[in-house]
Tab-separated table of C-alpha atoms in Angstrom:
chain	number	residue	atom	x	y	z
A	1	UNK	CA	-26.668	-59.460	46.013
A	2	UNK	CA	-23.882	-57.795	44.650
A	3	UNK	CA	-23.731	-57.107	40.374
A	4	UNK	CA	-21.357	-59.202	39.023
A	5	UNK	CA	-20.153	-55.963	37.363
A	6	UNK	CA	-19.919	-52.313	38.906
A	7	UNK	CA	-17.791	-49.473	37.066
A	8	UNK	CA	-17.746	-45.879	38.176
A	9	UNK	CA	-16.061	-43.126	37.049
A	10	UNK	CA	-13.716	-45.083	34.348
A	11	UNK	CA	-11.377	-42.662	32.906
A	12	UNK	CA	-8.660	-43.409	30.464
A	13	UNK	CA	-6.708	-41.598	27.847
A	14	UNK	CA	-3.905	-42.207	25.361
A	15	UNK	CA	-1.238	-39.603	25.956
A	16	UNK	CA	-3.591	-36.354	24.702
A	17	UNK	CA	-6.860	-38.653	23.425
A	18	UNK	CA	-9.402	-39.343	25.984
A	19	UNK	CA	-10.900	-42.793	25.388
A	20	UNK	CA	-13.112	-42.556	28.460
A	21	UNK	CA	-14.136	-40.165	30.143
A	22	UNK	CA	-16.273	-41.232	33.184
A	23	UNK	CA	-18.038	-44.485	32.405
A	24	UNK	CA	-20.346	-45.945	34.791
A	25	UNK	CA	-22.730	-48.828	34.435
A	26	UNK	CA	-23.786	-52.181	36.495
A	27	UNK	CA	-24.044	-55.634	35.109
A	28	UNK	CA	-26.774	-57.858	36.743
A	29	UNK	CA	-25.452	-61.773	37.645
A	30	UNK	CA	-26.080	-64.038	34.777
A	31	UNK	CA	-27.763	-61.327	32.544
A	32	UNK	CA	-26.938	-60.138	28.683
A	33	UNK	CA	-25.289	-56.877	29.097
A	34	UNK	CA	-24.961	-55.129	25.372
A	35	UNK	CA	-22.073	-52.717	25.443
A	36	UNK	CA	-23.433	-49.846	21.903
A	37	UNK	CA	-20.946	-47.255	20.037
A	38	UNK	CA	-19.920	-46.914	16.999
A	39	UNK	CA	-15.857	-47.674	16.049
A	40	UNK	CA	-13.722	-45.927	18.807
A	41	UNK	CA	-16.449	-45.291	20.568
A	42	UNK	CA	-14.203	-47.162	23.690
A	43	UNK	CA	-15.756	-50.396	23.921
A	44	UNK	CA	-12.572	-52.596	23.731
A	45	UNK	CA	-10.799	-49.990	26.335
A	46	UNK	CA	-13.683	-50.862	28.824
A	47	UNK	CA	-13.395	-54.434	28.020
A	48	UNK	CA	-10.166	-54.597	28.383
A	49	UNK	CA	-9.632	-52.420	31.719
A	50	UNK	CA	-12.057	-55.024	32.932
A	51	UNK	CA	-10.206	-58.211	32.030
A	52	UNK	CA	-7.080	-56.614	33.468
A	53	UNK	CA	-4.931	-55.970	30.508
A	54	UNK	CA	-5.349	-52.163	30.918
A	55	UNK	CA	-5.141	-49.746	34.088
A	56	UNK	CA	-7.510	-47.336	34.681
A	57	UNK	CA	-6.677	-43.528	35.016
A	58	UNK	CA	-9.120	-43.278	37.334
A	59	UNK	CA	-12.495	-44.430	38.618
A	60	UNK	CA	-13.354	-48.093	39.723
A	61	UNK	CA	-14.060	-51.506	38.542
A	62	UNK	CA	-15.130	-54.127	40.419
A	63	UNK	CA	-15.861	-57.816	39.060
A	64	UNK	CA	-17.549	-60.846	40.373
A	65	UNK	CA	-16.394	-58.826	43.687
A	66	UNK	CA	-12.721	-57.901	43.265
A	67	UNK	CA	-11.389	-54.702	42.054
A	68	UNK	CA	-9.328	-54.982	38.916
A	69	UNK	CA	-6.420	-52.729	40.103
A	70	UNK	CA	-6.428	-53.805	43.834
A	71	UNK	CA	-6.716	-57.998	43.071
A	72	UNK	CA	-6.079	-58.545	39.582
A	73	UNK	CA	-5.174	-62.502	39.845
A	74	UNK	CA	-9.063	-62.903	41.608
A	75	UNK	CA	-10.576	-61.122	38.722
A	76	UNK	CA	-8.736	-63.357	36.046
A	77	UNK	CA	-9.703	-66.385	37.623
A	78	UNK	CA	-13.618	-65.296	37.153
A	79	UNK	CA	-13.946	-64.208	33.836
A	80	UNK	CA	-12.852	-65.630	30.525
A	81	UNK	CA	-12.633	-63.349	27.120
A	82	UNK	CA	-13.248	-63.628	23.565
A	83	UNK	CA	-11.524	-61.277	21.169
A	84	UNK	CA	-13.179	-59.990	18.115
A	85	UNK	CA	-11.176	-63.125	15.678
A	86	UNK	CA	-11.414	-66.921	16.595
A	87	UNK	CA	-8.487	-67.869	18.724
A	88	UNK	CA	-8.526	-71.386	17.615
A	89	UNK	CA	-5.758	-73.172	16.531
A	90	UNK	CA	-6.673	-74.212	13.104
A	91	UNK	CA	-4.305	-76.818	12.809
A	92	UNK	CA	-5.788	-79.307	15.740
A	93	UNK	CA	-9.238	-80.903	15.359
A	94	UNK	CA	-12.490	-79.053	17.286
A	95	UNK	CA	-11.757	-81.706	20.464
A	96	UNK	CA	-7.557	-81.287	20.369
A	97	UNK	CA	-8.523	-77.306	20.807
A	98	UNK	CA	-10.307	-77.715	23.810
A	99	UNK	CA	-8.409	-80.334	24.955
A	100	UNK	CA	-5.486	-78.296	25.157
A	101	UNK	CA	-7.086	-75.162	27.055
A	102	UNK	CA	-8.549	-77.893	29.500
A	103	UNK	CA	-4.916	-78.595	30.293
A	104	UNK	CA	-3.643	-75.511	30.295
A	105	UNK	CA	-6.211	-74.374	33.079
A	106	UNK	CA	-5.110	-77.210	34.700
A	107	UNK	CA	-8.873	-79.041	34.504
A	108	UNK	CA	-9.824	-82.867	35.283
A	109	UNK	CA	-10.850	-85.385	33.137
A	110	UNK	CA	-10.388	-82.804	29.255
A	111	UNK	CA	-11.550	-85.156	27.245
A	112	UNK	CA	-15.027	-85.060	28.480
A	113	UNK	CA	-14.937	-81.713	29.319
A	114	UNK	CA	-14.457	-81.506	25.254
A	115	UNK	CA	-16.926	-83.824	24.998
A	116	UNK	CA	-19.543	-82.209	27.020
A	117	UNK	CA	-18.624	-78.622	25.219
A	118	UNK	CA	-18.780	-79.897	21.549
A	119	UNK	CA	-22.201	-81.403	22.512
A	120	UNK	CA	-22.991	-78.170	24.249
A	121	UNK	CA	-22.502	-76.614	21.134
A	122	UNK	CA	-23.941	-79.090	18.584
A	123	UNK	CA	-20.019	-79.461	17.565
A	124	UNK	CA	-20.438	-83.248	18.109
A	125	UNK	CA	-19.931	-84.737	14.727
A	126	UNK	CA	-17.368	-81.919	13.507
A	127	UNK	CA	-15.275	-82.695	16.969
A	128	UNK	CA	-12.410	-84.643	14.960
A	129	UNK	CA	-12.407	-82.340	12.051
A	130	UNK	CA	-9.664	-79.608	12.315
A	131	UNK	CA	-10.804	-76.112	12.930
A	132	UNK	CA	-9.273	-74.834	9.165
A	133	UNK	CA	-12.726	-76.479	7.551
A	134	UNK	CA	-15.431	-74.896	9.734
A	135	UNK	CA	-17.157	-72.489	8.932
A	136	UNK	CA	-16.812	-69.109	10.710
A	137	UNK	CA	-19.610	-69.548	12.494
A	138	UNK	CA	-18.535	-73.010	13.706
A	139	UNK	CA	-14.840	-71.511	14.639
A	140	UNK	CA	-16.837	-68.897	16.921
A	141	UNK	CA	-18.728	-71.309	18.559
A	142	UNK	CA	-15.696	-73.422	19.335
A	143	UNK	CA	-13.845	-70.231	20.606
A	144	UNK	CA	-16.989	-69.457	22.788
A	145	UNK	CA	-16.807	-73.090	24.182
A	146	UNK	CA	-12.971	-73.111	24.855
A	147	UNK	CA	-13.572	-69.614	27.146
A	148	UNK	CA	-15.743	-71.357	29.039
A	149	UNK	CA	-13.062	-73.811	30.450
A	150	UNK	CA	-12.976	-73.650	33.671
A	151	UNK	CA	-16.605	-72.524	34.715
A	152	UNK	CA	-15.740	-68.616	34.172
A	153	UNK	CA	-18.559	-66.487	36.606
A	154	UNK	CA	-18.519	-63.215	33.456
A	155	UNK	CA	-17.618	-63.639	29.881
A	156	UNK	CA	-16.528	-60.690	27.877
A	157	UNK	CA	-17.525	-60.858	23.968
A	158	UNK	CA	-15.923	-58.294	22.353
A	159	UNK	CA	-17.486	-57.561	18.967
A	160	UNK	CA	-17.960	-61.572	18.563
A	161	UNK	CA	-19.989	-61.324	14.995
A	162	UNK	CA	-17.621	-58.993	13.027
A	163	UNK	CA	-17.391	-60.448	9.805
A	164	UNK	CA	-19.564	-63.212	10.027
A	165	UNK	CA	-22.734	-64.088	7.440
A	166	UNK	CA	-26.191	-63.565	8.268
A	167	UNK	CA	-26.011	-67.016	9.309
A	168	UNK	CA	-23.291	-67.186	11.395
A	169	UNK	CA	-24.224	-64.431	13.422
A	170	UNK	CA	-28.000	-66.565	14.285
A	171	UNK	CA	-25.707	-69.430	15.422
A	172	UNK	CA	-23.499	-67.074	17.781
A	173	UNK	CA	-26.813	-65.612	19.421
A	174	UNK	CA	-27.975	-68.602	19.994
A	175	UNK	CA	-24.681	-69.909	21.806
A	176	UNK	CA	-24.590	-66.414	23.827
A	177	UNK	CA	-28.594	-67.051	25.112
A	178	UNK	CA	-26.932	-70.489	26.069
A	179	UNK	CA	-24.946	-68.669	28.501
A	180	UNK	CA	-27.069	-66.480	30.106
A	181	UNK	CA	-29.290	-69.721	30.718
A	182	UNK	CA	-26.827	-71.625	32.329
A	183	UNK	CA	-26.395	-68.314	34.777
A	184	UNK	CA	-23.451	-66.882	33.309
A	185	UNK	CA	-22.627	-63.231	33.381
A	186	UNK	CA	-22.606	-61.901	29.819
A	187	UNK	CA	-20.935	-58.346	28.432
A	188	UNK	CA	-21.003	-57.932	25.016
A	189	UNK	CA	-19.572	-55.150	22.662
A	190	UNK	CA	-21.332	-54.399	19.669
A	191	UNK	CA	-21.436	-52.043	16.929
A	192	UNK	CA	-24.472	-53.756	15.593
A	193	UNK	CA	-28.039	-52.521	16.499
A	194	UNK	CA	-29.790	-55.915	15.374
A	195	UNK	CA	-27.327	-57.800	18.144
A	196	UNK	CA	-27.967	-55.577	20.834
A	197	UNK	CA	-32.119	-55.533	20.422
A	198	UNK	CA	-31.734	-59.327	19.849
A	199	UNK	CA	-29.693	-60.518	23.046
A	200	UNK	CA	-29.183	-57.738	25.676
A	201	UNK	CA	-31.346	-57.879	29.037
A	202	UNK	CA	-30.319	-54.123	28.934
A	203	UNK	CA	-28.310	-51.668	26.468
A	204	UNK	CA	-25.448	-48.990	27.286
A	205	UNK	CA	-24.812	-46.955	24.734
A	206	UNK	CA	-21.150	-45.443	24.805
A	207	UNK	CA	-20.953	-42.371	23.009
A	208	UNK	CA	-17.047	-40.033	23.397
A	209	UNK	CA	-15.928	-41.746	26.044
A	210	UNK	CA	-19.334	-41.686	28.126
A	211	UNK	CA	-22.473	-44.019	28.587
A	212	UNK	CA	-25.163	-41.577	27.121
A	213	UNK	CA	-27.959	-43.910	27.603
A	214	UNK	CA	-28.569	-47.181	29.445
A	215	UNK	CA	-31.787	-49.508	29.974
A	216	UNK	CA	-34.069	-52.506	28.823
A	217	UNK	CA	-34.907	-52.045	24.978
A	218	UNK	CA	-38.338	-50.921	25.991
A	219	UNK	CA	-37.382	-48.300	28.080
A	220	UNK	CA	-34.873	-47.148	25.719
A	221	UNK	CA	-37.949	-46.723	22.832
A	222	UNK	CA	-39.401	-44.418	25.603
A	223	UNK	CA	-36.596	-42.064	24.958
A	224	UNK	CA	-38.428	-41.025	21.609
A	225	UNK	CA	-41.799	-39.873	20.451
A	226	UNK	CA	-44.398	-41.658	21.128
A	227	UNK	CA	-45.070	-43.508	17.621
A	228	UNK	CA	-47.951	-42.275	15.349
A	229	UNK	CA	-49.942	-45.256	13.405
A	230	UNK	CA	-49.900	-45.303	10.290
A	231	UNK	CA	-50.791	-48.450	7.442
A	232	UNK	CA	-47.916	-49.719	5.102
A	233	UNK	CA	-47.304	-52.448	3.043
A	234	UNK	CA	-44.375	-54.095	4.681
A	235	UNK	CA	-41.552	-55.633	2.656
A	236	UNK	CA	-39.519	-58.543	3.971
A	237	UNK	CA	-36.071	-57.489	4.862
A	238	UNK	CA	-33.168	-58.877	3.230
A	239	UNK	CA	-32.243	-61.002	6.459
A	240	UNK	CA	-36.135	-62.548	5.869
A	241	UNK	CA	-35.682	-63.485	2.271
A	242	UNK	CA	-32.209	-65.478	2.980
A	243	UNK	CA	-33.355	-67.346	5.155
A	244	UNK	CA	-36.578	-67.858	3.289
A	245	UNK	CA	-34.029	-68.899	0.444
A	246	UNK	CA	-31.542	-71.395	2.226
A	247	UNK	CA	-33.559	-72.268	4.789
A	248	UNK	CA	-33.538	-71.115	8.507
A	249	UNK	CA	-33.329	-74.511	10.188
A	250	UNK	CA	-31.262	-75.588	7.421
A	251	UNK	CA	-28.437	-77.875	9.206
A	252	UNK	CA	-25.250	-75.767	9.693
A	253	UNK	CA	-23.081	-77.600	11.991
A	254	UNK	CA	-21.460	-79.328	9.074
A	255	UNK	CA	-19.914	-76.647	6.402
A	256	UNK	CA	-16.934	-75.527	6.073
């Protein structure tokens, strides 16, 4: 079976500024692929090209078997894109947001689709509330749920946890894992090292317009010298302290 995403020699410039200088990678179907890089590395440019929002200057990009330049309409039918900020209508309830997207995508029985997605993302009890009352994590989960209407084969998540608190980040991570478990291919861009470590089957590091490393976490770790064994007193991280205090398993779906 061919890869879900195939990128070769991708280049893009804005005037004299070269953003992508030859990007190459492949993503297997049903996997989570993290594109890791600092701000300005070109991650969003890659996603915009793969989602047909931007034309490359050179190179090829194939999404679900369709060339992004030659067959953009076919690509758009196969994908969904979630940007850095949740695109929900805060004046509508969670259920109304989902039903609206289902109608816009000409889906049968929008109500049933909305109910199924609310349950899948643990938002059933909050489904009748306006999205304005949702916490950051709830709003982001709703945004991802909206992106799944129409059963896209590939989902692009462009820095999905930007600005979220630790508890909300964990909620989004669980939602991303759920996508891959159901067979959806996920390309995730992030600048958070821990996020890539927690979620990705493979990680590519984008630096100065090129992929400088690509592999599993275990493979990337072999690029460093062998670790030395030392016995030290381990102190809890701030994240461990946070969850110990608030309760890691505390229900969050009803928080505003």
